[in-house]
């Protein structure tokens, strides 16, 4: 089998390793994304730090030192005409903040406007430029005029940029935590693995520690106690218990022995195992889960369209409101529409109006609206993955919270999906193990799902043999939907339902009829066995109901979710549930069309086969209580999204009028632009933090007392 390990060995064997060395890229796709996120955090932190270094003296010279007589006198010293040392210092220090540190806002504005839209960067660029260039105007006027007295707003532009960069830093820091689920999943893979070399007889020749990324299909890997399983595969030798909670959410360690499958990234609890790798690299269950969670976090939920529609008109509306605010206050001042006592001593009516206009522009926050849905979806899908509930996209998450009707596929979903023989009644004097010899020999060539149950039960009478050889069956015939017949030991054996017996003119005794009626009343399948034209016995086969199924249905009822069981296509049932938001729960084997047709399709018991295309939500375990977890988690996520929208809209609806000076006439309270900018940054951070609270999600308490234990058949 060819793989990366072979390529590296071939390259090294050519002798070219003196010039260069072949190795696996340490920065894989996932690692690259993680390093990009860390670099983004570093960039914002560095930008904020440099901004703070320049902004602090600007703030001190304009807001603090003016109240210290000695320093104030020095700052008020004239340089040229009315231009003071303080104004020069503020101009020099705020310029790099505006154009070097704050260049990202110009770049973002240009890109947005080039594509015919406006974003938060446009508002920041307009607001800070208005403050900065008006201040430059006052500096030029002061330097050229012996009697000009004006106020600069260099501290406004510098502090605005500093607070917004702080907000952005906190935002990317918090957003990074929303994708922690992916990072944790990626860290499950062990760094190294022990590769075994075997001889032709299967004996271990040598052991070699290799990079786990160099594992190839069909490699034999040794897993020691306490180590992580290095690859998906199956057990060749040994037995142990493996903790699969990090992949499937299953709390209890799972027993593993020869032939059992194992999942890469899980932890070996005790014994030593030798496994054969079957799925490596991007094919592994862990890699598929990471891809699925990543795509879910990138996909837009339909509810996001609401924010997109608002954002489309938000920025132009804010610019218009900002200009209207400035114009209204400016005209009111010029026309003496308010007392002159309202104007601060350091300003005139134009500057007061400019402050209100800039405050409106920078307090408005479309970012909070834009972050409301994706951050909650990212956290919600990550939490789901840690619980073994894989939600494929935002649409599935949104659909699940609306579900008020669940259709359960019976076989393999409400039931275990493994039929077993629960009763045998012999109608004639016959030894039980001889009876099952004939039945098993007849059934062994059949592919019917019930065949395995009969064969497994028959093996109990041949406990001394692991794979017993059954007597030869001649003239085997399978009658679809009815049963099978064959000649075994010169006896004609027919195994099947009542119709098959009647077709072969076999009389069904009253005792057999009574037992068939009894089995059907207990939701079991009755099978008749005829030997040489005479019914000799009746088998009762049952597919046991999963433990906890009844309690799960009861809990769903308390959540106002209707539950329906289907065992086949039923038009009347389909018509009756057409008006509901329907979730279909199946095992993904024979119910893919139904999973696709439902509003939300849930595949249960997927195990390592998490790439079930038909399902919107994949439940890794076979526990029905995960259906409740999926619906409950989606409801919690969407209540968080609603809360985010209420906060984001409420903040803008209240904040913009206050920034425009709605409270100023009655209370004298106004928001300086730098405080408005800080409020805007805080609003985005608060939305992200609100979404992060979903990380504390706990399953419904009712599920904690729900016993999903083993199955006992009598």
XYZ file of C-alpha atoms in Angstrom:
714
model
C 0.000 0.000 0.000
C 1.486 3.341 -1.075
C 1.390 6.265 1.321
C 3.385 9.217 2.673
C 5.708 6.930 4.633
C 6.727 5.126 1.426
C 7.345 8.401 -0.398
C 9.585 9.692 2.394
C 11.556 6.422 2.491
C 12.068 6.462 -1.294
C 13.247 10.092 -1.256
C 15.611 9.417 1.664
C 16.961 6.258 -0.008
C 18.079 8.236 -3.082
C 20.705 9.990 -1.011
C 19.178 13.381 -1.644
C 18.597 13.830 2.093
C 21.982 15.574 2.272
C 20.480 18.473 0.331
C 16.907 18.389 1.613
C 14.709 16.353 3.927
C 11.242 14.971 3.144
C 8.706 15.296 5.941
C 5.004 15.831 6.617
C 3.857 19.456 6.568
C 3.322 20.350 10.253
C 0.905 23.082 9.194
C -1.981 20.962 7.946
C -5.236 22.543 6.818
C -6.666 22.646 10.342
C -3.388 23.734 11.932
C -3.095 26.487 9.322
C -6.496 27.859 10.261
C -5.583 27.762 13.936
C -2.292 29.601 13.333
C -4.143 32.179 11.193
C -6.577 32.790 14.055
C -3.720 33.195 16.545
C -1.916 35.564 14.179
C -5.095 37.647 13.826
C -5.348 37.909 17.621
C -1.676 38.972 17.820
C -2.148 41.586 15.089
C -5.112 43.205 16.832
C -3.277 43.137 20.168
C -0.164 44.766 18.647
C -2.287 47.389 16.889
C -4.136 48.178 20.111
C -0.874 48.366 22.075
C 0.719 50.817 19.614
C -2.486 52.819 19.494
C -2.509 52.996 23.288
C 1.107 54.212 23.361
C 0.257 57.158 21.092
C -3.272 57.814 22.391
C -2.442 57.972 26.112
C -0.426 61.236 25.878
C -3.098 62.682 23.528
C -5.745 61.889 26.152
C -3.609 63.269 29.002
C -2.806 66.554 27.234
C -6.456 67.212 26.354
C -8.337 65.847 29.380
C -6.022 65.605 32.406
C -3.058 67.982 32.205
C -5.411 70.886 31.459
C -6.368 70.773 35.162
C -2.762 70.862 36.435
C -1.720 74.549 36.467
C 2.016 74.157 35.827
C 1.617 71.673 32.969
C -1.388 73.561 31.545
C 0.713 76.707 31.257
C 3.388 74.851 29.311
C 0.862 73.235 26.935
C -0.819 76.605 26.293
C 2.477 78.189 25.210
C 2.039 79.661 21.736
C 4.181 78.333 18.882
C 2.844 80.369 15.937
C 0.056 82.911 16.389
C -2.697 81.016 18.346
C -1.241 77.531 17.764
C -0.193 75.986 21.110
C 2.360 73.314 22.033
C -0.509 71.067 23.262
C -2.233 71.164 19.863
C 1.029 70.348 18.057
C 1.696 67.384 20.386
C -1.837 66.028 19.876
C -1.591 66.471 16.098
C 1.792 64.731 15.849
C 0.739 61.798 18.066
C -2.753 61.258 16.619
C -1.608 61.250 12.963
C 0.092 57.784 13.051
C -2.942 56.429 14.945
C -5.268 57.759 12.239
C -3.345 56.696 9.128
C -0.882 53.942 10.096
C -2.466 52.045 12.973
C -5.962 52.741 11.656
C -5.200 51.932 8.015
C -7.135 48.641 8.315
C -10.348 50.703 8.465
C -9.477 52.508 5.226
C -8.656 49.191 3.546
C -11.899 47.630 4.775
C -13.908 50.661 3.645
C -12.347 50.616 0.192
C -13.051 46.910 -0.305
C -16.649 47.267 0.890
C -17.397 50.316 -1.252
C -15.737 48.717 -4.280
C -18.271 45.879 -4.000
C -21.174 48.291 -3.710
C -21.811 47.920 0.025
C -20.939 49.749 3.226
C -19.832 48.208 6.503
C -18.650 49.151 9.973
C -15.249 50.211 8.608
C -16.970 52.911 6.529
C -18.628 54.371 9.644
C -15.367 54.291 11.615
C -13.388 55.881 8.769
C -15.981 58.643 8.287
C -16.309 59.355 12.019
C -12.592 59.475 12.793
C -11.782 61.433 9.624
C -14.440 64.028 10.484
C -12.876 64.544 13.928
C -9.282 64.433 12.648
C -9.627 66.743 9.636
C -11.739 69.266 11.530
C -8.936 69.313 14.119
C -6.359 69.832 11.338
C -8.495 72.731 10.118
C -8.422 74.323 13.592
C -4.636 73.859 13.783
C -4.100 75.558 10.400
C -6.476 78.389 11.346
C -4.762 78.854 14.720
C -1.311 78.934 13.081
C -2.384 81.463 10.460
C -4.583 83.747 12.566
C -3.607 85.916 15.556
C -7.138 85.894 17.005
C -8.660 82.476 16.109
C -9.809 80.360 19.060
C -10.973 76.841 18.239
C -11.062 73.405 19.822
C -9.361 70.373 18.326
C -10.760 66.825 18.550
C -7.556 64.859 18.020
C -8.288 62.904 21.213
C -11.670 61.903 19.741
C -10.213 60.256 16.614
C -7.281 58.656 18.481
C -9.400 57.331 21.364
C -12.078 56.105 18.961
C -9.559 54.012 17.042
C -7.988 52.724 20.280
C -11.307 51.621 21.774
C -12.454 50.034 18.510
C -9.167 48.110 18.219
C -9.587 46.963 21.831
C -13.113 45.831 20.990
C -11.895 44.005 17.871
C -9.149 42.308 19.882
C -11.636 41.124 22.513
C -14.042 40.081 19.745
C -11.543 37.872 17.861
C -10.358 36.502 21.211
C -13.930 35.543 22.125
C -14.716 34.283 18.603
C -11.669 32.043 18.866
C -13.279 30.373 21.845
C -16.367 29.578 19.743
C -14.220 27.274 17.588
C -12.524 25.568 20.536
C -14.605 22.462 19.818
C -12.747 21.965 16.523
C -9.366 22.542 18.180
C -10.214 19.972 20.868
C -11.288 17.451 18.229
C -8.073 17.975 16.269
C -6.004 17.514 19.423
C -7.552 14.069 19.999
C -5.276 12.513 17.378
C -2.057 11.182 18.978
C 1.263 12.563 17.763
C 2.978 9.172 17.469
C 2.059 5.528 16.933
C 3.808 2.180 17.406
C 4.091 0.417 14.038
C 4.482 -3.381 14.156
C 6.172 -5.568 11.566
C 4.848 -9.145 11.428
C 6.159 -12.325 9.831
C 4.036 -14.623 7.671
C 2.730 -16.434 10.761
C 1.616 -13.196 12.414
C 4.428 -12.988 14.977
C 5.839 -9.558 15.845
C 9.288 -9.030 14.329
C 9.889 -5.391 15.272
C 8.323 -2.244 16.710
C 8.911 1.296 15.445
C 7.580 4.613 16.754
C 6.377 6.772 13.864
C 4.490 10.019 13.319
C 0.785 9.103 13.436
C 0.273 11.049 10.188
C 2.478 8.476 8.428
C 0.114 5.578 9.159
C -1.067 3.843 5.987
C -3.959 1.494 5.280
C -3.385 -2.101 6.473
C -0.622 -1.042 8.912
C -0.562 -3.016 12.161
C -0.510 -0.634 15.132
C 0.132 -1.473 18.781
C -2.019 0.350 21.340
C -0.726 0.223 24.907
C -2.871 0.923 28.024
C -3.560 4.637 28.489
C -2.562 5.485 24.908
C -4.788 7.002 22.251
C -5.901 4.821 19.359
C -3.834 6.093 16.437
C -6.166 5.146 13.575
C -9.583 3.785 12.675
C -9.407 0.026 12.274
C -10.284 -3.314 13.812
C -8.708 -5.433 16.536
C -6.397 -8.217 15.325
C -5.203 -9.330 18.740
C -5.911 -8.608 22.402
C -8.850 -7.322 24.378
C -9.451 -4.132 26.324
C -11.948 -1.415 27.168
C -11.832 1.807 25.153
C -13.132 5.204 26.242
C -15.002 6.596 23.209
C -16.650 9.526 25.019
C -14.570 12.120 23.181
C -15.922 10.906 19.812
C -19.373 9.419 20.414
C -20.219 10.962 23.784
C -20.664 7.444 25.219
C -19.710 7.794 28.888
C -18.917 4.149 29.656
C -15.804 2.393 28.271
C -16.658 -0.056 25.478
C -15.308 -3.623 25.542
C -13.148 -4.501 22.534
C -11.882 -7.883 21.379
C -10.707 -9.512 18.160
C -12.733 -8.305 15.171
C -14.231 -5.239 16.892
C -13.822 -1.827 15.281
C -11.949 1.005 16.997
C -11.998 4.759 16.355
C -8.900 6.924 16.099
C -8.541 9.460 18.915
C -10.247 7.294 21.552
C -8.339 6.138 24.649
C -7.331 2.561 25.473
C -8.210 1.944 29.128
C -6.384 -1.280 30.018
C -5.193 -4.213 27.849
C -2.752 -4.138 24.933
C -4.308 -4.210 21.444
C -2.952 -4.849 17.971
C -5.152 -3.142 15.388
C -5.202 -3.080 11.599
C -5.633 0.421 10.163
C -8.567 0.710 7.741
C -9.265 4.447 7.484
C -6.429 6.953 7.716
C -5.931 10.666 7.128
C -8.952 12.452 5.702
C -10.963 9.200 5.622
C -10.885 8.728 9.402
C -13.977 9.294 11.522
C -12.191 12.063 13.439
C -11.266 13.918 10.226
C -14.836 13.578 8.942
C -16.235 14.940 12.207
C -13.850 17.920 12.088
C -14.866 18.646 8.472
C -18.551 18.326 9.315
C -18.320 20.666 12.322
C -16.250 23.175 10.308
C -18.764 23.230 7.452
C -21.620 23.600 9.951
C -19.909 26.580 11.566
C -19.247 28.221 8.190
C -22.771 27.698 6.808
C -25.360 30.442 7.253
C -28.571 29.697 9.106
C -31.719 30.985 7.349
C -32.339 33.367 10.265
C -29.070 35.111 9.297
C -30.911 36.534 6.269
C -32.761 38.813 8.695
C -29.483 40.424 9.806
C -28.215 40.563 6.216
C -31.311 42.482 5.085
C -30.944 44.993 7.933
C -27.180 45.401 7.403
C -27.718 46.169 3.712
C -29.510 49.414 4.589
C -28.026 49.997 8.045
C -24.811 51.871 7.203
C -26.359 54.249 4.618
C -29.174 54.957 7.094
C -26.688 55.705 9.893
C -24.671 58.053 7.655
C -27.884 59.881 6.785
C -28.901 60.065 10.466
C -25.438 61.297 11.420
C -25.516 64.085 8.837
C -29.109 64.981 9.813
C -28.092 65.140 13.487
C -25.168 67.449 12.747
C -27.305 69.654 10.489
C -30.190 69.865 12.982
C -27.953 70.870 15.900
C -25.897 73.238 13.746
C -28.962 75.061 12.377
C -30.561 75.122 15.827
C -27.418 76.783 17.159
C -27.182 79.326 14.355
C -30.880 80.186 14.602
C -30.738 80.347 18.425
C -33.060 77.364 18.735
C -31.562 76.532 22.149
C -29.939 78.595 24.938
C -26.260 79.437 24.497
C -25.680 78.026 27.998
C -26.063 74.548 26.497
C -22.829 74.997 24.542
C -19.727 73.908 26.535
C -17.240 76.720 27.158
C -14.576 75.045 24.995
C -16.835 74.749 21.909
C -19.096 76.667 19.585
C -22.410 75.525 18.057
C -20.694 74.004 15.004
C -18.349 71.906 17.161
C -21.167 70.754 19.452
C -23.173 69.684 16.391
C -20.100 67.907 14.997
C -19.683 65.979 18.266
C -23.300 64.788 18.121
C -22.948 63.808 14.443
C -19.751 61.814 15.027
C -21.265 60.100 18.099
C -24.233 58.895 16.035
C -21.907 57.581 13.348
C -19.661 55.579 15.664
C -22.188 54.290 18.213
C -24.196 52.459 15.538
C -23.123 48.830 15.379
C -24.081 46.532 12.508
C -21.384 44.143 13.765
C -23.513 43.090 16.740
C -26.314 42.149 14.336
C -23.897 40.311 12.081
C -22.400 38.340 14.982
C -25.729 37.380 16.599
C -26.339 34.226 14.559
C -22.925 32.847 13.459
C -21.334 32.965 16.917
C -24.280 31.121 18.494
C -24.303 28.551 15.667
C -20.539 28.008 16.070
C -20.826 27.381 19.801
C -24.011 25.297 19.469
C -22.586 22.964 16.814
C -19.349 22.646 18.798
C -21.231 21.696 21.970
C -23.294 19.211 19.960
C -20.152 17.568 18.582
C -18.786 17.089 22.104
C -22.036 15.288 23.019
C -22.013 13.020 19.967
C -24.680 15.075 18.168
C -23.279 16.236 14.808
C -25.336 19.067 13.314
C -24.414 19.469 9.651
C -25.338 23.129 9.117
C -27.176 26.158 10.442
C -30.321 25.211 8.541
C -30.479 21.859 10.365
C -29.960 23.635 13.680
C -32.738 26.095 12.903
C -35.059 23.357 11.632
C -34.579 21.232 14.758
C -35.781 23.970 17.107
C -39.077 24.154 15.175
C -39.721 20.395 15.303
C -43.079 19.498 16.862
C -43.473 16.020 15.392
C -40.959 13.166 15.234
C -41.409 10.122 13.021
C -39.419 7.140 14.313
C -38.391 4.297 12.057
C -39.163 1.181 14.108
C -36.405 -1.258 13.201
C -33.016 -0.176 14.487
C -34.328 3.069 15.941
C -37.011 2.334 18.513
C -35.855 -1.278 18.507
C -32.332 -2.635 18.850
C -32.245 -3.724 15.197
C -30.912 -7.187 16.091
C -33.736 -9.765 16.074
C -33.370 -12.668 18.514
C -35.234 -15.927 19.036
C -37.176 -15.478 22.269
C -39.233 -18.686 22.313
C -39.399 -22.109 20.683
C -42.334 -24.513 20.947
C -42.004 -28.073 19.621
C -45.307 -29.678 18.624
C -43.977 -33.239 18.228
C -41.592 -35.362 20.211
C -38.242 -34.173 18.914
C -34.842 -33.323 20.419
C -34.357 -29.532 20.396
C -30.766 -29.517 19.116
C -31.685 -31.906 16.253
C -34.590 -29.627 15.401
C -32.269 -26.609 15.188
C -29.686 -28.598 13.178
C -32.253 -28.984 10.415
C -33.568 -25.406 10.716
C -30.074 -23.844 10.699
C -28.952 -25.979 7.749
C -32.000 -24.788 5.792
C -31.615 -21.122 6.744
C -27.839 -20.773 6.416
C -28.038 -19.966 2.692
C -30.747 -17.316 3.151
C -30.067 -13.569 3.240
C -33.204 -12.654 5.189
C -32.612 -10.414 8.264
C -34.237 -13.004 10.559
C -31.844 -15.720 9.380
C -28.979 -14.435 11.520
C -31.159 -14.582 14.641
C -32.046 -18.231 13.947
C -28.432 -19.219 13.167
C -27.084 -17.470 16.285
C -29.675 -19.224 18.448
C -28.868 -22.587 16.856
C -25.179 -22.087 17.715
C -26.085 -22.335 21.411
C -26.564 -26.065 20.882
C -23.072 -26.321 19.357
C -21.145 -24.358 22.008
C -18.055 -26.502 21.513
C -17.586 -25.055 18.008
C -17.025 -21.372 17.188
C -18.194 -21.706 13.559
C -20.113 -24.995 13.366
C -20.533 -26.750 10.027
C -24.221 -27.382 9.394
C -25.525 -30.398 7.475
C -25.640 -30.030 3.687
C -28.836 -28.540 2.296
C -29.862 -29.634 -1.219
C -32.413 -28.116 -3.567
C -32.469 -24.849 -1.583
C -35.266 -22.463 -2.605
C -35.928 -18.982 -1.190
C -39.473 -17.658 -1.586
C -39.359 -13.867 -1.151
C -41.645 -12.657 1.609
C -42.582 -16.185 2.687
C -39.580 -18.311 3.709
C -37.185 -21.038 2.550
C -37.176 -24.768 1.893
C -34.497 -27.397 1.289
C -33.672 -31.101 1.596
C -31.538 -31.787 4.703
C -30.560 -35.355 5.644
C -33.134 -36.570 3.152
C -35.874 -34.659 4.957
C -37.897 -31.850 3.332
C -37.592 -28.840 5.660
C -39.753 -25.744 5.149
C -39.208 -22.652 7.329
C -41.548 -19.699 6.855
C -44.906 -18.075 7.437
C -48.445 -19.450 7.330
C -48.864 -18.653 3.618
C -45.864 -20.816 2.695
C -47.284 -23.741 4.630
C -50.677 -23.467 2.949
C -49.046 -23.191 -0.503
C -47.317 -26.510 0.174
C -50.573 -28.116 1.414
C -49.302 -28.435 4.961
C -51.949 -28.506 7.685
C -51.326 -26.037 10.515
C -52.354 -27.549 13.874
C -54.520 -25.595 16.330
C -51.607 -25.358 18.816
C -49.455 -23.708 16.147
C -52.283 -21.330 15.198
C -52.701 -20.326 18.859
C -48.981 -19.680 19.255
C -48.875 -17.548 16.085
C -51.747 -15.441 17.435
C -49.967 -15.108 20.778
C -46.651 -14.004 19.222
C -48.353 -11.427 16.993
C -50.192 -9.971 20.002
C -46.779 -9.464 21.643
C -45.368 -7.690 18.526
C -43.202 -10.725 17.743
C -42.711 -12.597 14.477
C -43.950 -16.187 14.396
C -42.172 -18.667 12.096
C -43.442 -22.173 11.354
C -41.119 -25.142 10.774
C -42.356 -28.111 8.755
C -40.412 -31.375 8.410
C -41.593 -33.882 5.817
C -44.953 -32.180 5.424
C -45.741 -31.865 9.127
C -45.459 -28.744 11.327
C -42.965 -29.690 14.039
C -42.383 -26.349 15.761
C -42.966 -22.601 16.009
C -40.261 -19.974 16.553
C -40.993 -16.575 18.131
C -38.554 -13.859 17.026
C -38.472 -10.389 18.510
C -36.546 -7.189 17.869
C -36.328 -5.822 21.439
C -37.350 -2.244 22.165
C -34.380 -0.074 23.087
C -34.012 0.610 26.811
C -35.388 4.014 27.709
C -37.487 4.306 24.519
C -40.723 4.693 26.474
C -39.220 7.380 28.715
C -37.824 9.261 25.693
C -41.270 9.354 24.073
C -42.707 10.595 27.382
C -40.111 13.400 27.652
C -40.747 14.428 24.034
C -44.449 14.652 24.862
C -43.640 16.981 27.769
C -41.705 19.126 25.241
C -44.887 19.328 23.094
C -43.365 17.083 20.438
C -45.655 14.464 18.907
C -44.095 11.013 18.319
C -45.119 8.652 15.501
C -43.733 5.202 14.670
C -43.600 3.963 11.076
C -42.977 0.412 9.888
C -43.632 1.081 6.195
C -45.158 3.617 3.830
C -48.555 4.736 5.116
C -50.330 7.488 3.178
C -52.831 8.191 5.955
C -50.023 8.754 8.453
C -48.130 10.958 5.984
C -51.215 13.094 5.353
C -51.931 13.546 9.055
C -48.470 14.960 9.816
C -48.104 17.135 6.697
C -48.792 20.336 8.648
C -46.121 19.642 11.290
C -42.432 20.551 11.310
C -41.337 16.933 11.034
C -38.121 15.248 12.121
C -37.466 11.749 10.821
C -35.307 9.532 13.025
C -33.826 6.457 11.367
C -30.675 4.386 11.158
C -29.795 5.692 7.684
C -29.719 2.202 6.177
C -33.063 1.785 4.426
C -34.749 5.066 5.260
C -32.600 7.602 3.387
C -35.518 8.886 1.243
C -37.534 9.599 4.398
C -34.550 11.327 6.041
C -34.211 13.549 2.971
C -37.932 14.306 2.741
C -38.314 15.337 6.396
C -37.781 18.925 7.567
C -34.962 17.528 9.716
C -33.469 14.071 9.174
C -31.697 12.453 12.127
C -29.553 9.341 11.608
C -29.157 7.465 14.878
C -26.421 5.025 15.832
C -24.061 6.159 13.099
C -20.927 5.161 15.015
C -17.961 5.752 12.719
C -20.176 6.148 9.640
C -20.789 9.834 10.257
C -20.907 10.791 6.583
C -24.561 9.816 6.114
C -25.522 12.107 3.254
C -29.278 11.926 3.802
C -29.211 13.111 7.424
C -29.175 16.718 8.642
C -28.170 15.639 12.145
C -26.047 12.570 12.859
C -26.381 10.955 16.296
C -23.177 9.007 16.939
C -24.655 6.728 19.600
C -27.692 4.460 19.438
C -29.276 6.197 22.419
C -32.703 7.646 21.715
C -32.132 10.309 24.361
C -29.792 12.058 21.910
C -32.893 12.951 19.870
C -34.033 14.980 22.882
C -30.534 16.468 23.251
C -30.523 17.560 19.584
C -33.909 19.288 19.834
C -33.176 20.788 23.265
C -29.753 22.103 22.161
C -31.212 23.664 19.011
C -33.924 25.370 21.069
C -31.331 26.711 23.513
C -29.156 27.923 20.625
C -32.021 29.754 18.967
C -33.180 31.311 22.208
C -29.596 32.626 22.479
C -29.795 33.940 18.881
C -33.074 35.699 19.702
C -31.474 37.202 22.808
C -28.523 38.385 20.689
C -30.869 40.054 18.199
C -32.907 41.688 20.970
C -29.696 43.072 22.490
C -28.207 44.176 19.148
C -31.396 45.861 17.944
C -32.199 47.301 21.379
C -28.685 48.728 21.692
C -28.963 50.524 18.342
C -32.557 51.666 18.884
C -31.667 53.202 22.280
C -28.047 54.159 21.613
C -28.476 56.177 18.410
C -31.062 58.653 19.841
C -28.954 59.135 23.000
C -25.846 59.759 20.856
C -27.885 62.225 18.775
C -28.540 64.266 21.941
C -32.103 63.178 22.775
C -31.364 63.495 26.520
C -29.244 66.641 26.261
C -32.049 69.267 26.432
C -33.621 67.772 29.578
C -30.622 66.356 31.451
C -27.549 67.975 29.889
C -26.209 64.458 29.247
C -24.376 63.780 26.001
C -22.142 60.999 24.722
C -18.692 62.172 23.580
C -17.625 60.325 20.401
C -14.910 58.321 22.147
C -17.418 56.974 24.690
C -19.844 56.198 21.838
C -17.050 54.261 20.102
C -16.302 52.343 23.299
C -20.008 51.473 23.608
C -20.029 50.232 20.011
C -17.018 47.984 20.648
C -18.576 46.698 23.881
C -21.823 45.785 22.102
C -20.027 43.428 19.691
C -18.030 41.824 22.492
C -21.168 41.357 24.600
C -22.956 39.513 21.753
C -20.014 37.120 21.362
C -19.845 36.573 25.140
C -23.594 35.930 25.210
C -23.121 33.196 22.600
C -20.184 31.757 24.554
C -22.506 31.119 27.505
C -23.871 28.233 25.404
C -20.660 26.390 26.276
C -22.236 25.839 29.705
C -25.100 23.904 28.065
C -26.374 20.925 30.039
C -28.692 18.210 28.807
C -32.239 18.215 30.258
C -32.163 17.029 33.858
C -34.843 14.429 33.022
C -32.245 12.583 30.947
C -29.854 12.228 33.877
C -32.251 9.816 35.570
C -33.031 7.957 32.340
C -31.504 4.490 32.328
C -30.190 3.538 28.921
C -28.805 0.233 30.055
C -28.285 -3.228 28.657
C -30.965 -5.388 27.080
C -32.114 -8.531 28.782
C -34.048 -11.160 26.830
C -35.753 -14.027 28.585
